[in-house]
Tab-separated table of C-alpha atoms in Angstrom:
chain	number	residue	atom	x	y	z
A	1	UNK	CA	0.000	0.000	0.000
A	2	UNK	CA	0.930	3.238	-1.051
A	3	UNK	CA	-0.308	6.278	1.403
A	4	UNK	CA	-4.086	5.327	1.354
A	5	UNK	CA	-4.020	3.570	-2.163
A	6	UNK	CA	-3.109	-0.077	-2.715
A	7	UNK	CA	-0.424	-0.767	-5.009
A	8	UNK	CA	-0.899	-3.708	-7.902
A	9	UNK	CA	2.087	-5.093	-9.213
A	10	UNK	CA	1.631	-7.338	-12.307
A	11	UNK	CA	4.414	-8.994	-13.909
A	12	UNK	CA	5.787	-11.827	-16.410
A	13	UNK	CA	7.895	-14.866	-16.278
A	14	UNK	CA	9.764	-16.437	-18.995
A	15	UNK	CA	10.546	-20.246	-17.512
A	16	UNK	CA	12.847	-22.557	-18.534
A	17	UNK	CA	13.056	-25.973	-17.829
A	18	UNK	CA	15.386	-29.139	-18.134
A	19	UNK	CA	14.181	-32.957	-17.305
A	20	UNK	CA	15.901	-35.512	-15.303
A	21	UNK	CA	16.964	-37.646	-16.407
A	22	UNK	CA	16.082	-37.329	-19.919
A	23	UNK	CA	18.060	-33.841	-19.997
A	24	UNK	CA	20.773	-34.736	-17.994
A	25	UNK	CA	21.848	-36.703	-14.639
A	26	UNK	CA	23.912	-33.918	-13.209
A	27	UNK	CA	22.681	-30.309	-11.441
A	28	UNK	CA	25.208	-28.274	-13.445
A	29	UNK	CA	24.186	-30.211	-16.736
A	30	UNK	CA	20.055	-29.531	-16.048
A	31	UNK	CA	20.730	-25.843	-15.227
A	32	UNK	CA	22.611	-25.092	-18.092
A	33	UNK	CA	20.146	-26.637	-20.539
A	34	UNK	CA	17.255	-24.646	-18.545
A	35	UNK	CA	19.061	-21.569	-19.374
A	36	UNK	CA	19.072	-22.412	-23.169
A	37	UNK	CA	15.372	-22.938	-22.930
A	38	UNK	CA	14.676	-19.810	-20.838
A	39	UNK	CA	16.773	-17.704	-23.438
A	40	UNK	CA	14.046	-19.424	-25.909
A	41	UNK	CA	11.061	-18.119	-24.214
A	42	UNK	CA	12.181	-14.545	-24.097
A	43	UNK	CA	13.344	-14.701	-27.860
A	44	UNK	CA	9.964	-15.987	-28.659
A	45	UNK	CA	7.598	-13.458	-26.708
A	46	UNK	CA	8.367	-13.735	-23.101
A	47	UNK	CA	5.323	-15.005	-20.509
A	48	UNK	CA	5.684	-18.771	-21.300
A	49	UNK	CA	7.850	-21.912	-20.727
A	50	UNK	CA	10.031	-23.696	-22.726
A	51	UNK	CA	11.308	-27.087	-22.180
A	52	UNK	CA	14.793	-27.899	-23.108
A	53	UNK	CA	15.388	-30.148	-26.351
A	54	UNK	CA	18.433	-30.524	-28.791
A	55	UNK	CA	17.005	-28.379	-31.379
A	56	UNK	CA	17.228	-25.852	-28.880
A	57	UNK	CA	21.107	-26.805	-28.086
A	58	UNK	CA	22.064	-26.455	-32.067
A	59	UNK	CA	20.079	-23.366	-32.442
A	60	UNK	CA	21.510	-21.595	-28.947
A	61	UNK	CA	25.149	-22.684	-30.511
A	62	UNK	CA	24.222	-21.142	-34.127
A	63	UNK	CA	23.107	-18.170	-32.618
A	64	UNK	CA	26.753	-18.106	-30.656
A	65	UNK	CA	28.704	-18.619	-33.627
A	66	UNK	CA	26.417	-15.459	-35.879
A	67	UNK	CA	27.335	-12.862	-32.839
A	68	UNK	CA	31.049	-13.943	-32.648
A	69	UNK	CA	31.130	-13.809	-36.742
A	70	UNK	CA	28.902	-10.646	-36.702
A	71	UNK	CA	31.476	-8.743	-33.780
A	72	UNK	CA	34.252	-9.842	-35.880
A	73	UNK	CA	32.898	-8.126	-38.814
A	74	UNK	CA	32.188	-5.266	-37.207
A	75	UNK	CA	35.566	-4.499	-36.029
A	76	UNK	CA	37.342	-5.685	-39.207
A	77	UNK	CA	34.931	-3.062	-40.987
A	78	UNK	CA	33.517	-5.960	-43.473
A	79	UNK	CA	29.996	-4.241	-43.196
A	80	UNK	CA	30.644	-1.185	-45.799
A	81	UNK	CA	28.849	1.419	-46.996
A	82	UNK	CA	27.593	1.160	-51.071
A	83	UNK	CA	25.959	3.910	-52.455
A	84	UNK	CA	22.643	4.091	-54.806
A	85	UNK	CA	22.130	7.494	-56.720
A	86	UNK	CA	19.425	9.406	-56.623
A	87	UNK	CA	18.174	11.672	-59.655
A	88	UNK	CA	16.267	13.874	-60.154
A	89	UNK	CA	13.623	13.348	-63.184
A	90	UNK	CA	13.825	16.839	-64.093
A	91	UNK	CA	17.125	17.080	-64.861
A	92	UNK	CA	18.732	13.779	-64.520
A	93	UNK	CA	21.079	15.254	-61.932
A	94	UNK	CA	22.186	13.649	-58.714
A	95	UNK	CA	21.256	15.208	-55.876
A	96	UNK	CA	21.382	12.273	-53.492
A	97	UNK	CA	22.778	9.103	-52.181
A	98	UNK	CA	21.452	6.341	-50.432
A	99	UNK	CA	23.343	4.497	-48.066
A	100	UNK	CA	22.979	0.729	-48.760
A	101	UNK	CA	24.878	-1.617	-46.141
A	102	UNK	CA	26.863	-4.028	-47.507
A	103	UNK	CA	28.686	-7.031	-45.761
A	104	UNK	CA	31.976	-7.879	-47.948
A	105	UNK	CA	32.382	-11.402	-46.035
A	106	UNK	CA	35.416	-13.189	-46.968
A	107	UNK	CA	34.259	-16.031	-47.580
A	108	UNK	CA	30.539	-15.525	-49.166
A	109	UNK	CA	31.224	-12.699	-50.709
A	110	UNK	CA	29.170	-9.424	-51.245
A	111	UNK	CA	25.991	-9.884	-48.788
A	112	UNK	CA	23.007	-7.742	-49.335
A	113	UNK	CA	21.098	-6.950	-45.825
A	114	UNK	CA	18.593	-10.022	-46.613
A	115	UNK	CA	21.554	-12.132	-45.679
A	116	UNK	CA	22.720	-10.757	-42.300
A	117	UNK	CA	20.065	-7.808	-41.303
A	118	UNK	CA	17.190	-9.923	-39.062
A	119	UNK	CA	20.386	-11.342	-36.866
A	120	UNK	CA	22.189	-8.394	-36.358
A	121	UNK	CA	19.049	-6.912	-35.237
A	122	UNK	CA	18.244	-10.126	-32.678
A	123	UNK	CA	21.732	-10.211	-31.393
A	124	UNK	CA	21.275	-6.206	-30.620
A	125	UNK	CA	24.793	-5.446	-32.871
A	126	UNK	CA	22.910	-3.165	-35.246
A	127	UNK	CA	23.793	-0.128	-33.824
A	128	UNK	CA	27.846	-1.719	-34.063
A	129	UNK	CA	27.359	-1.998	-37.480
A	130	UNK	CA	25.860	1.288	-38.649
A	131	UNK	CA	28.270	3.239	-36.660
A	132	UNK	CA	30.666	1.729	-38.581
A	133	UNK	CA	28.921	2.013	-41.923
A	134	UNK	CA	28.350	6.228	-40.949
A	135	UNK	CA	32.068	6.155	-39.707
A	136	UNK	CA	33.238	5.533	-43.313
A	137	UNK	CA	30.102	7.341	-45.395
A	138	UNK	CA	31.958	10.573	-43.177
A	139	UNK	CA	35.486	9.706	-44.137
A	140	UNK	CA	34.277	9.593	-48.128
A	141	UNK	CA	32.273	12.317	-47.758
A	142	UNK	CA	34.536	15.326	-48.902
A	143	UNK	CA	35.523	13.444	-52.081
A	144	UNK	CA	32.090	13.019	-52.541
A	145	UNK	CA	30.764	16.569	-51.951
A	146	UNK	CA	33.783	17.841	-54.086
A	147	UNK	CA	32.401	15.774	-57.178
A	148	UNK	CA	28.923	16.692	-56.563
A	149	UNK	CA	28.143	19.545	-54.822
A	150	UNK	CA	25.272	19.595	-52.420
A	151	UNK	CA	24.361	15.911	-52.347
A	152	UNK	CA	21.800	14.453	-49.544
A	153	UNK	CA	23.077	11.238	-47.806
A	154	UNK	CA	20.355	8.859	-46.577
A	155	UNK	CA	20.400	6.835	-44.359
A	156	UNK	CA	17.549	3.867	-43.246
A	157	UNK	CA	16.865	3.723	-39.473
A	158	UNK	CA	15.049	0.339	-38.375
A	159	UNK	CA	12.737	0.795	-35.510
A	160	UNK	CA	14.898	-0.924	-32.873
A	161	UNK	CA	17.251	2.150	-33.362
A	162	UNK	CA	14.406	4.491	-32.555
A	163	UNK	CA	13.303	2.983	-29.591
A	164	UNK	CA	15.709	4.332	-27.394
A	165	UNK	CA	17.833	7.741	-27.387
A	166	UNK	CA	21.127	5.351	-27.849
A	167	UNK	CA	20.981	5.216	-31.905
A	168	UNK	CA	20.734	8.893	-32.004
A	169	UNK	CA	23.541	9.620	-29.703
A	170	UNK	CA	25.631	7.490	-32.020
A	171	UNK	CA	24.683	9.267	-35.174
A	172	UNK	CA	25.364	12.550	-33.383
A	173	UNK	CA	28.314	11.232	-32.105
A	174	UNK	CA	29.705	9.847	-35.454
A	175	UNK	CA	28.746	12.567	-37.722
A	176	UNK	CA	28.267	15.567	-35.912
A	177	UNK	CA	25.861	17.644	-34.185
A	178	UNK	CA	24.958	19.158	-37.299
A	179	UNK	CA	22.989	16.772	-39.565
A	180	UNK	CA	22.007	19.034	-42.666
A	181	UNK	CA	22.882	17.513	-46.005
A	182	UNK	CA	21.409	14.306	-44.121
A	183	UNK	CA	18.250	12.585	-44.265
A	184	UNK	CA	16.560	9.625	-42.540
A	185	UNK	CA	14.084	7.484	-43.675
A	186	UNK	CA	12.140	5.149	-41.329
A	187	UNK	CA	8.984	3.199	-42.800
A	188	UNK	CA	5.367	4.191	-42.397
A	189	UNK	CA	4.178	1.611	-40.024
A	190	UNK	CA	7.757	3.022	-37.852
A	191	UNK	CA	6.669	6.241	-37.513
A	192	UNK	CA	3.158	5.885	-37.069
A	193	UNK	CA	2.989	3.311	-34.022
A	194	UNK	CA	2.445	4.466	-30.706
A	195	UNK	CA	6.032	4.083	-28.990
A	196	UNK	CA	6.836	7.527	-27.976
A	197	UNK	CA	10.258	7.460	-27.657
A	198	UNK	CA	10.307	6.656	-31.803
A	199	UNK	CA	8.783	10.087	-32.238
A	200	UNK	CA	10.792	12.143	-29.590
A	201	UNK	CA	14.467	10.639	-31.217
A	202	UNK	CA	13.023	11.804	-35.231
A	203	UNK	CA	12.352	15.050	-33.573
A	204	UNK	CA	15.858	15.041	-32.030
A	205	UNK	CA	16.987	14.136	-35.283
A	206	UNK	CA	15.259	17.256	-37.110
A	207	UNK	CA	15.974	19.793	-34.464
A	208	UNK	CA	19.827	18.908	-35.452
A	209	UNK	CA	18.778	19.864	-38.969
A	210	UNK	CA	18.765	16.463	-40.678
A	211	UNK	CA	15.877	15.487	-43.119
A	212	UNK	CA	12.819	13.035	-42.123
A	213	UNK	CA	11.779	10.604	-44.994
A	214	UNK	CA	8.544	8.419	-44.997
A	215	UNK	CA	9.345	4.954	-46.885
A	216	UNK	CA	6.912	2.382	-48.186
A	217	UNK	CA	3.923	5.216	-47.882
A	218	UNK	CA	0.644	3.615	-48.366
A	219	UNK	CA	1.577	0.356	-46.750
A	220	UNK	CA	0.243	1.335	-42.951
A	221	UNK	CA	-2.068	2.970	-41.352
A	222	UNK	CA	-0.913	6.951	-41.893
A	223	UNK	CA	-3.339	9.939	-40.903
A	224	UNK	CA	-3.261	13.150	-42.656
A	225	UNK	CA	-3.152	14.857	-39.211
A	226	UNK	CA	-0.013	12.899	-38.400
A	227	UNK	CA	1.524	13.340	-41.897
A	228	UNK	CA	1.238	17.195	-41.136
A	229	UNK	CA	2.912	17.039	-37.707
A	230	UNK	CA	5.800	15.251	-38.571
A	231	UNK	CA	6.400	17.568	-41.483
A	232	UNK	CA	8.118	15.013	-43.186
A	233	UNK	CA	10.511	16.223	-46.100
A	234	UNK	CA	9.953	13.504	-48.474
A	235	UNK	CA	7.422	10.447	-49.166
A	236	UNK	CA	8.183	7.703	-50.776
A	237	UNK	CA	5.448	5.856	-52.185
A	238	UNK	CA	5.787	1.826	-51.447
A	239	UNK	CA	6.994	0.177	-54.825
A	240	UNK	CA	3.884	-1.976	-54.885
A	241	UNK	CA	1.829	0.695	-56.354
A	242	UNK	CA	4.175	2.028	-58.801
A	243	UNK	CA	4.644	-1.646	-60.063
A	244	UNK	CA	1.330	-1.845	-60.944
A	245	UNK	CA	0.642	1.802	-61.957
A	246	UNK	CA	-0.859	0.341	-65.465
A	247	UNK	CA	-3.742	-1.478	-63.357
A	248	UNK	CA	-7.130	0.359	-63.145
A	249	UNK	CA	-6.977	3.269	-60.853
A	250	UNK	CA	-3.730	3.080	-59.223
A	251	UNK	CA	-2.360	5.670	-61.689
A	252	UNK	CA	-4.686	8.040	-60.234
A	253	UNK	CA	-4.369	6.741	-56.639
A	254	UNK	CA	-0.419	7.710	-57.281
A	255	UNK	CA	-1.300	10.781	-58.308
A	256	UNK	CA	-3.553	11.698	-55.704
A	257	UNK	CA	-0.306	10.606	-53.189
A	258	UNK	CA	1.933	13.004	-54.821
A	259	UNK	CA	-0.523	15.966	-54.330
A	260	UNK	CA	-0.958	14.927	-50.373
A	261	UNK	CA	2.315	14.901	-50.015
A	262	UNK	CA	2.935	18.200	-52.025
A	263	UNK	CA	0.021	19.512	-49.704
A	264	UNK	CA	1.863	19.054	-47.061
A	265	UNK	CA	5.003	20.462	-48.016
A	266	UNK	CA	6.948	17.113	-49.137
């Protein structure tokens, strides 16, 4: 009880558990396996139990090996920044980059994100890696600037980085406390959901001057009232619709995007 008030305290439980003897004989050998199962539960939701079983074991020691191959990337700068034009229609003049990350692995090759993005997210290294990746788009960016004056660098923020004010602190960190000449684009259904602390770091991130960019538009559920008070810069409408702009009225629904976002000063 609190003063006059009674105080509720609700919480969850994510439970592991190992069987004897079918699991193990010995009390070192059962704990350890209920620790691989209870690292289960919380990767899978939290609130529930998981019983131990070899499948658990081989995917608890493949998990190992990705973070010690993904922290050894990191720090021999594998993961490296590529960069895709962008041009403008009118002109066919750059007037932009975007960062793409990269993973030059020395055995597999040239990895595209699809290959190496969902662990480094689930292993909590992304931030590692796109410090890294920023460290080197800053190093390049003189020679880049000196060929083509002006040029916007974007960058793609996933919505673990906006979650808490860490990501942020990095970027400010890495490139400076002034971000103009940057711009960061975080998907519709990211900046739209109700976390708060997403909204407070993209306002931390315009107050430093960088640009805001909505990607995949028209994919989630946006609001016209919340378009307006993020004042994004820029919308980019989701490549489904412009795929199939020769089908019925999804010429005109692309249209009809374009003028929103005009509307609202994109």
């Amino acid at each position: 009880m609190v003063g006059q008030q009674d105080l509720v305290i609700t919480g969850t439980a994510s439970i592991g558990a190992a069987q004897f003897p079918s699991d193990g004989s010995e009390v070192e050998e059962l704990v350890r396996k209920a620790d691989i199962a209870m690292y289960s539960a919380k990767q899978r939701g939290g609130n529930q139990v998981r019983f131990y079983s070899d499948r658990l074991e081989d995917h608890a020691r493949h998990r190992a090996a990705q973070r010690a191959e993904i922290h050894s990337a990191i720090d021999e700068n594998q993961f490296m920044p590529y960069f895709q034009p962008v041009i403008d229609a009118h002109t066919d003049a750059p007037v932009g980059a975007e960062v793409l990350a990269r993973w030059v692995h020395p055995h597999r090759g040239v990895l595209a994100p699809i290959d190496f993005l969902e662990a480094t997210t689930a292993l909590h290294l992304l931030d590692g890696m796109t410090g890294r990746i920023l460290a080197q788009v800053v190093a390049e960016l003189p020679a880049i600037r000196a060929a083509c004056a002006g040029l916007q660098i974007s960058v793609n923020l996933a919505p673990e980085q906006l979650r808490g004010a860490g990501t942020v602190d990095m970027i400010l960190g890495v490139v400076g406390m002034d971000l103009s000449g940057w711009k960061f684009e975080v998907t519709e259904t990211t900046a739209f959901g109700s976390d708060r602390s997403i909204i407070e770091n993209l306002q931390r991130l315009r107050a430093a001057g960088a640009h805001l960019s909505l990607d995949d538009f028209g994919t989630g559920y946006s609001s016209v009232s919340r378009l307006r008070a993020f004042g994004f810069d820029e919308v980019k409408i989701d490549r489904e619709f412009v795929m199939h702009s020769g089908d019925g009225a999804v010429p005109a629904l692309v249209v009809a995007m374009i003028d929103m976002a005009h509307a609202l000063g994109a």
